[in-house]
Tab-separated table of C-alpha atoms and ligand atoms in Angstrom:
chain	number	residue	atom	x	y	z
A	1	MET	CA	85.085	3.276	36.172
A	2	LEU	CA	85.378	5.064	32.838
A	3	SER	CA	82.522	4.308	30.519
A	4	SER	CA	83.069	3.206	26.942
A	5	ARG	CA	79.776	4.658	25.826
A	6	PRO	CA	79.960	7.708	23.536
A	7	ALA	CA	79.346	11.069	25.211
A	8	GLY	CA	75.895	12.507	24.700
A	9	SER	CA	74.043	9.244	24.569
A	10	VAL	CA	72.679	6.657	26.920
A	11	LEU	CA	71.484	3.126	26.329
A	12	THR	CA	67.816	2.986	27.214
A	13	ARG	CA	66.101	-0.340	26.869
A	14	GLY	CA	68.516	-1.304	24.127
A	15	LYS	CA	68.145	1.985	22.221
A	16	ARG	CA	70.810	4.639	22.196
A	17	VAL	CA	69.167	7.966	23.112
A	18	THR	CA	70.959	11.244	22.653
A	19	SER	CA	70.475	13.505	25.629
A	20	GLU	CA	69.616	17.103	24.920
A	21	PRO	CA	71.682	19.641	26.791
A	22	PHE	CA	69.955	22.000	29.182
A	23	ARG	CA	70.988	24.858	31.390
A	24	LEU	CA	70.093	25.943	34.889
A	25	ALA	CA	66.709	27.696	34.865
A	26	ALA	CA	68.308	30.740	36.517
A	27	LEU	CA	71.454	31.720	38.365
A	28	PRO	CA	71.290	29.841	41.702
A	29	THR	CA	69.940	32.172	44.335
A	30	LEU	CA	73.041	32.105	46.542
A	31	SER	CA	75.378	32.665	43.559
A	32	ARG	CA	73.977	36.143	43.154
A	33	ALA	CA	76.148	39.003	44.364
A	34	THR	CA	76.943	42.564	43.435
A	35	ALA	CA	79.183	44.010	46.197
A	36	ALA	CA	82.842	44.415	45.222
A	37	ARG	CA	85.169	42.122	47.183
A	38	ASP	CA	87.965	44.579	47.868
A	39	GLU	CA	90.927	42.287	48.456
A	40	THR	CA	93.441	45.166	48.654
A	41	ALA	CA	91.442	46.945	51.370
A	42	ARG	CA	91.641	43.930	53.661
A	43	LYS	CA	95.347	44.530	54.290
A	44	ASP	CA	95.157	48.351	54.504
A	45	PRO	CA	94.275	49.302	58.087
A	46	GLU	CA	93.781	52.997	57.305
A	47	ARG	CA	91.452	52.263	54.466
A	48	LEU	CA	89.542	49.740	56.627
A	49	ASP	CA	89.170	52.382	59.339
A	50	ARG	CA	87.671	54.813	56.779
A	51	LEU	CA	85.370	52.135	55.355
A	52	TRP	CA	84.158	51.298	58.861
A	53	LYS	CA	82.930	54.851	59.439
A	54	ALA	CA	80.613	54.662	56.422
A	55	GLY	CA	79.892	50.993	56.984
A	56	ARG	CA	76.824	48.925	57.657
A	57	VAL	CA	76.931	45.782	59.752
A	58	LEU	CA	75.149	42.484	59.355
A	59	LEU	CA	74.762	40.631	62.638
A	60	VAL	CA	74.887	36.812	62.336
A	61	ASP	CA	74.141	34.622	65.318
A	62	LYS	CA	75.511	31.107	66.051
A	63	GLN	CA	72.698	29.535	64.068
A	64	GLY	CA	73.404	31.691	60.990
A	65	ARG	CA	70.476	34.046	61.464
A	66	THR	CA	70.454	37.761	60.687
A	67	PRO	CA	67.844	40.498	61.212
A	68	VAL	CA	65.518	40.937	58.249
A	69	ARG	CA	62.603	43.188	57.390
A	70	ASP	CA	59.704	43.258	54.947
A	71	GLY	CA	58.829	39.612	55.416
A	72	GLY	CA	62.389	38.427	54.922
A	73	THR	CA	62.833	40.127	51.512
A	74	ALA	CA	65.458	42.595	52.822
A	75	LEU	CA	68.302	42.551	55.339
A	76	ALA	CA	68.397	44.957	58.245
A	77	PRO	CA	72.038	45.996	58.668
A	78	ARG	CA	72.953	48.533	61.374
A	79	PRO	CA	75.205	51.563	60.923
A	80	ALA	CA	78.714	50.539	61.947
A	81	LEU	CA	79.062	53.605	64.152
A	82	ALA	CA	76.138	52.328	66.244
A	83	PHE	CA	78.507	49.566	67.435
A	84	ALA	CA	81.779	51.417	67.820
A	85	ASP	CA	83.505	54.622	66.757
A	86	GLU	CA	86.634	52.675	65.923
A	87	ARG	CA	86.724	49.489	63.851
A	88	PRO	CA	86.556	46.431	66.177
A	89	ALA	CA	89.234	43.804	65.564
A	90	GLU	CA	86.602	41.137	65.041
A	91	ALA	CA	84.707	43.030	62.316
A	92	MET	CA	84.932	41.292	58.935
A	93	LEU	CA	84.672	43.162	55.662
A	94	LEU	CA	82.171	41.685	53.238
A	95	GLY	CA	82.608	44.161	50.437
A	96	GLU	CA	81.667	47.583	49.048
A	97	GLN	CA	78.562	48.683	47.209
A	98	GLY	CA	78.388	52.258	45.971
A	99	ASP	CA	79.467	54.547	48.823
A	100	GLU	CA	78.839	51.953	51.491
A	101	SER	CA	80.878	49.142	52.928
A	102	TYR	CA	79.336	46.039	54.490
A	103	TRP	CA	80.670	44.130	57.459
A	104	VAL	CA	79.685	41.176	59.560
A	105	LEU	CA	79.873	40.741	63.305
A	106	SER	CA	78.932	37.627	65.282
A	107	SER	CA	75.983	38.135	67.616
A	108	ASP	CA	74.995	36.548	70.935
A	109	GLU	CA	71.567	38.174	70.963
A	110	GLU	CA	68.886	36.197	72.812
A	111	LEU	CA	66.196	35.153	70.360
A	112	ARG	CA	62.954	33.243	70.751
A	113	PRO	CA	61.912	30.791	68.071
A	114	VAL	CA	59.038	31.649	65.694
A	115	PRO	CA	56.867	28.637	64.740
A	116	ALA	CA	57.469	27.414	61.181
A	117	PRO	CA	54.736	28.168	58.650
A	118	PRO	CA	53.077	25.216	56.921
A	119	GLY	CA	55.304	23.594	54.340
A	120	ALA	CA	58.531	25.095	55.714
A	121	TRP	CA	61.810	23.244	55.290
A	122	SER	CA	62.473	20.995	58.303
A	123	LEU	CA	65.569	23.049	59.261
A	124	TRP	CA	63.423	26.165	59.775
A	125	ALA	CA	65.224	28.550	62.091
A	126	GLY	CA	63.028	31.663	62.164
A	127	ALA	CA	63.262	33.659	65.409
A	128	GLU	CA	62.575	37.071	66.876
A	129	SER	CA	64.373	39.373	69.308
A	130	ALA	CA	62.795	40.794	72.469
A	131	ASP	CA	61.731	43.911	70.549
A	132	GLY	CA	60.045	41.865	67.825
A	133	GLU	CA	62.695	42.071	65.125
A	134	GLN	CA	62.632	39.060	62.806
A	135	TRP	CA	65.776	36.995	62.370
A	136	HIS	CA	66.095	34.347	59.636
A	137	ASP	CA	68.772	32.096	58.276
A	138	LEU	CA	70.098	31.928	54.744
A	139	ARG	CA	68.191	28.774	53.805
A	140	GLY	CA	64.970	30.461	54.858
A	141	VAL	CA	65.296	33.794	53.065
A	142	GLY	CA	68.160	33.459	50.565
A	143	SER	CA	65.843	33.181	47.576
A	144	LEU	CA	63.694	36.160	48.725
A	145	LEU	CA	66.596	38.652	48.931
A	146	ASP	CA	67.802	40.831	46.083
A	147	ASP	CA	71.152	40.110	44.379
A	148	THR	CA	73.169	42.417	46.650
A	149	ALA	CA	71.674	41.142	49.905
A	150	ALA	CA	71.912	37.480	48.853
A	151	GLY	CA	75.627	37.812	48.145
A	152	LEU	CA	76.338	39.715	51.361
A	153	PHE	CA	74.426	37.273	53.571
A	154	THR	CA	75.998	34.195	51.895
A	155	THR	CA	79.505	35.568	52.381
A	156	ALA	CA	78.747	36.657	55.957
A	157	VAL	CA	77.537	33.187	56.906
A	158	GLY	CA	80.582	31.598	55.281
A	159	LEU	CA	83.031	33.799	57.183
A	160	VAL	CA	81.280	33.405	60.524
A	161	ASN	CA	81.099	29.636	60.116
A	162	TRP	CA	84.750	29.356	59.174
A	163	HIS	CA	85.980	31.389	62.131
A	164	ALA	CA	83.712	29.477	64.528
A	165	ARG	CA	85.372	26.217	63.459
A	166	ALA	CA	88.969	27.348	62.970
A	167	ARG	CA	89.915	29.037	66.238
A	168	PHE	CA	93.043	26.930	66.701
A	169	CYS	CA	95.983	26.245	64.417
A	170	ALA	CA	95.614	22.982	62.509
A	171	LYS	CA	99.381	22.424	62.667
A	172	CYS	CA	100.383	23.246	66.260
A	173	GLY	CA	97.103	23.705	68.129
A	174	SER	CA	97.741	27.278	69.367
A	175	PRO	CA	94.958	29.886	69.205
A	176	VAL	CA	94.816	31.985	66.018
A	177	ASP	CA	94.350	35.707	65.503
A	178	ARG	CA	91.853	37.041	62.970
A	179	THR	CA	93.641	39.071	60.265
A	180	ALA	CA	92.954	40.707	56.887
A	181	ALA	CA	89.538	42.018	58.031
A	182	GLY	CA	88.373	38.450	58.639
A	183	TRP	CA	89.803	36.908	55.466
A	184	ALA	CA	92.728	35.143	57.078
A	185	SER	CA	93.951	33.875	60.430
A	186	LYS	CA	97.470	33.722	61.811
A	187	CYS	CA	98.667	31.269	64.435
A	188	THR	CA	99.926	32.835	67.681
A	189	GLY	CA	102.318	29.893	68.089
A	190	CYS	CA	103.936	29.027	64.758
A	191	GLY	CA	102.786	31.917	62.590
A	192	ARG	CA	100.992	29.674	60.121
A	193	GLU	CA	98.387	31.525	58.024
A	194	GLU	CA	95.097	30.109	56.913
A	195	TYR	CA	92.336	31.348	54.666
A	196	PRO	CA	88.567	30.614	54.626
A	197	ARG	CA	88.131	26.973	53.594
A	198	THR	CA	85.564	25.709	51.117
A	199	ASP	CA	84.698	21.982	50.751
A	200	PRO	CA	83.591	21.045	47.190
A	201	ALA	CA	80.545	18.864	46.823
A	202	VAL	CA	79.040	17.664	43.528
A	203	ILE	CA	75.310	17.640	42.925
A	204	CYS	CA	74.019	15.800	39.876
A	205	LEU	CA	70.710	15.611	38.062
A	206	VAL	CA	70.502	12.127	36.556
A	207	HIS	CA	68.124	11.782	33.600
A	208	ASP	CA	67.358	8.961	31.182
A	209	GLY	CA	68.047	10.868	28.011
A	210	GLY	CA	64.277	11.244	27.610
A	211	ASP	CA	61.498	12.355	29.915
A	212	GLN	CA	62.528	10.905	33.237
A	213	VAL	CA	64.620	12.272	36.081
A	214	LEU	CA	65.992	10.307	39.013
A	215	LEU	CA	64.938	11.805	42.349
A	216	ALA	CA	65.752	10.456	45.782
A	217	ARG	CA	65.134	11.358	49.432
A	218	GLN	CA	67.096	11.078	52.653
A	219	PRO	CA	65.410	9.545	55.712
A	220	ILE	CA	65.675	12.817	57.701
A	221	TRP	CA	63.818	14.929	55.171
A	222	PRO	CA	60.169	15.968	55.520
A	223	ALA	CA	57.713	13.478	53.960
A	224	HIS	CA	57.517	13.523	50.155
A	225	ARG	CA	60.528	15.803	49.701
A	226	TYR	CA	62.813	14.597	46.893
A	227	SER	CA	65.932	16.016	45.258
A	228	VAL	CA	68.809	15.159	42.969
A	229	LEU	CA	71.866	13.344	44.354
A	230	ALA	CA	74.882	14.970	45.938
A	231	GLY	CA	78.070	14.124	47.766
A	232	PHE	CA	81.422	15.482	48.903
A	233	VAL	CA	84.481	15.355	46.690
A	234	GLU	CA	87.231	13.183	48.207
A	235	THR	CA	90.873	14.129	48.224
A	236	GLY	CA	92.661	13.001	45.104
A	237	GLU	CA	89.434	12.800	43.135
A	238	SER	CA	88.228	14.765	40.119
A	239	LEU	CA	84.722	16.258	40.093
A	240	GLU	CA	83.645	13.893	37.293
A	241	ALA	CA	84.965	10.844	39.132
A	242	CYS	CA	83.097	12.028	42.215
A	243	VAL	CA	79.843	12.230	40.224
A	244	GLU	CA	80.340	8.619	39.003
A	245	ARG	CA	81.208	7.324	42.455
A	246	GLU	CA	78.501	9.163	44.385
A	247	ILE	CA	75.676	8.092	42.070
A	248	ALA	CA	76.940	4.495	42.157
A	249	GLU	CA	77.184	4.533	45.957
A	250	GLU	CA	73.831	6.211	46.585
A	251	VAL	CA	71.585	4.460	44.091
A	252	GLY	CA	73.736	1.766	42.502
A	253	VAL	CA	73.597	2.954	38.879
A	254	GLU	CA	76.312	3.769	36.349
A	255	VAL	CA	76.132	7.211	34.747
A	256	THR	CA	77.428	8.608	31.435
A	257	ASP	CA	77.407	11.943	29.635
A	258	ILE	CA	78.530	13.966	32.659
A	259	ARG	CA	78.239	17.704	31.981
A	260	TYR	CA	78.805	20.801	34.097
A	261	LEU	CA	75.821	23.013	34.811
A	262	GLY	CA	76.866	25.667	37.322
A	263	SER	CA	77.710	26.133	40.997
A	264	GLN	CA	76.646	27.913	44.082
A	265	PRO	CA	78.186	28.581	47.495
A	266	TRP	CA	76.566	26.567	50.272
A	267	PRO	CA	78.068	27.823	53.538
A	268	PHE	CA	76.473	25.200	55.826
A	269	PRO	CA	79.096	25.179	57.134
A	270	ARG	CA	81.584	25.658	54.272
A	271	SER	CA	80.704	24.013	50.994
A	272	ILE	CA	80.284	24.893	47.370
A	273	MET	CA	77.793	22.823	45.376
A	274	ILE	CA	79.081	22.062	41.886
A	275	GLY	CA	76.192	21.107	39.666
A	276	PHE	CA	76.349	18.434	36.957
A	277	THR	CA	73.956	16.481	34.829
A	278	ALA	CA	74.473	12.865	33.791
A	279	ALA	CA	72.512	10.098	32.072
A	280	ALA	CA	71.641	6.611	33.314
A	281	ASP	CA	69.618	3.670	32.070
A	282	PRO	CA	66.197	3.636	33.799
A	283	ALA	CA	66.020	-0.125	33.341
A	284	ALA	CA	68.968	-0.608	35.692
A	285	PRO	CA	67.875	-1.590	39.202
A	286	LEU	CA	68.043	1.166	41.815
A	287	VAL	CA	69.836	0.150	45.013
A	288	PRO	CA	69.439	2.950	47.593
A	289	ALA	CA	72.369	3.215	50.032
A	290	ASP	CA	71.431	1.982	53.470
A	291	GLY	CA	70.752	4.772	55.928
A	292	GLU	CA	71.587	7.483	53.403
A	293	ILE	CA	68.886	7.180	50.739
A	294	GLU	CA	65.427	6.168	51.909
A	295	HIS	CA	63.877	5.973	48.474
A	296	ALA	CA	64.852	6.699	44.889
A	297	HIS	CA	62.680	6.609	41.790
A	298	TRP	CA	62.349	7.867	38.222
A	299	VAL	CA	59.872	10.732	37.854
A	300	HIS	CA	58.277	11.800	34.551
A	301	ARG	CA	58.850	15.310	33.281
A	302	ASP	CA	55.072	16.014	33.308
A	303	ARG	CA	54.911	15.527	37.080
A	304	VAL	CA	57.929	17.782	37.652
A	305	VAL	CA	56.394	20.448	35.442
A	306	GLU	CA	53.124	20.158	37.332
A	307	ALA	CA	54.889	20.443	40.700
A	308	LEU	CA	56.869	23.472	39.517
A	309	ALA	CA	53.650	25.163	38.367
A	310	ASN	CA	52.236	24.505	41.825
A	311	GLY	CA	54.965	26.304	43.825
A	312	GLY	CA	57.298	23.305	43.774
A	313	GLN	CA	55.048	20.738	45.335
A	314	LEU	CA	52.357	18.157	44.779
A	315	PRO	CA	50.723	16.121	47.551
A	316	ASP	CA	53.315	13.377	47.099
A	317	LEU	CA	56.235	15.206	45.525
A	318	ILE	CA	57.953	18.185	47.142
A	319	LEU	CA	60.790	19.531	45.038
A	320	PRO	CA	64.004	21.116	46.427
A	321	GLY	CA	63.522	24.611	47.874
A	322	GLU	CA	64.348	27.721	45.923
A	323	THR	CA	67.506	28.435	47.888
A	324	SER	CA	69.087	25.238	46.605
A	325	ILE	CA	70.864	24.910	43.260
A	326	ALA	CA	68.942	21.638	42.898
A	327	ARG	CA	65.760	23.669	42.242
A	328	GLN	CA	67.388	25.478	39.276
A	329	MET	CA	68.743	22.161	38.000
A	330	VAL	CA	65.364	20.439	38.103
A	331	ALA	CA	63.546	23.477	36.623
A	332	GLY	CA	66.149	23.721	33.881
A	333	TRP	CA	65.796	20.109	32.925
A	334	ALA	CA	61.998	20.160	33.094
A	335	GLY	CA	61.716	23.255	30.924
A	336	ARG	CA	64.245	22.482	28.231
B	401	ZN	ZN1	100.451	27.021	64.711
């Protein structure tokens, strides 16, 4: 439903409060990138062959892990020529940086799990190869990498995930061939072309126009972890309508003053998170969606500031991890 309340204000206990705008605290960690996406090269086989010879290859396994070094602060790509003298058909071009090109290849390397350190995200996927090389996933190390590496790894995971789930034509069911250096597929039956898909999801920080933010948790999350609310955009729906619907569905409150904050790719397996802020009345009863939201509550800015100063967590409040855009949203709101 469209609200009749004026933009920029929210009714709080009978008083109209103007909400102050804020920005993300920093560019979301997975939105960082520096390598040039060379779209023209993707359809130029001779140029691709030349790029391969000076290329470096990220391996990505089925669980989205890649070799890293220096405690996960740097990627460990291999020289392309260590794999093959000629460009393999399955090699996918990530981009170019200086005199080097970067590629991704899927890996079937056998890895053994590495136990999670205390406080790790529940989806921890750290592993090591037989020779002791460390492999990590994007959630685990995305925020530790520099801008170039973060962009390359994010794109690599997105391409690998798309191809793993789009091996057959959606129209006629025939197998597809990988084309355009990984950036398209072509059906062997009907010739239909497809490009890497991205599913939009909104993520929204709901505040009260004052010093409180609405944080909620899903039943599957580690104890005490809370975040802002998020949900997938449905077909035929605008982003703003999705924000209104998702907040109403998840916690039963009406929001106003919806504003765009920023976005970040989230290739798990193929989303982009589109960040918004919105206001709601903290006096309205919260009705968490059964099975989806275990608990939702208003949290005072002072507690969020305290948690942020303590590495993102207090004994009973663990904020979103630094790889998530939610962290930059919460930090931006807390520090405005
Ligand atoms: Zn087809």
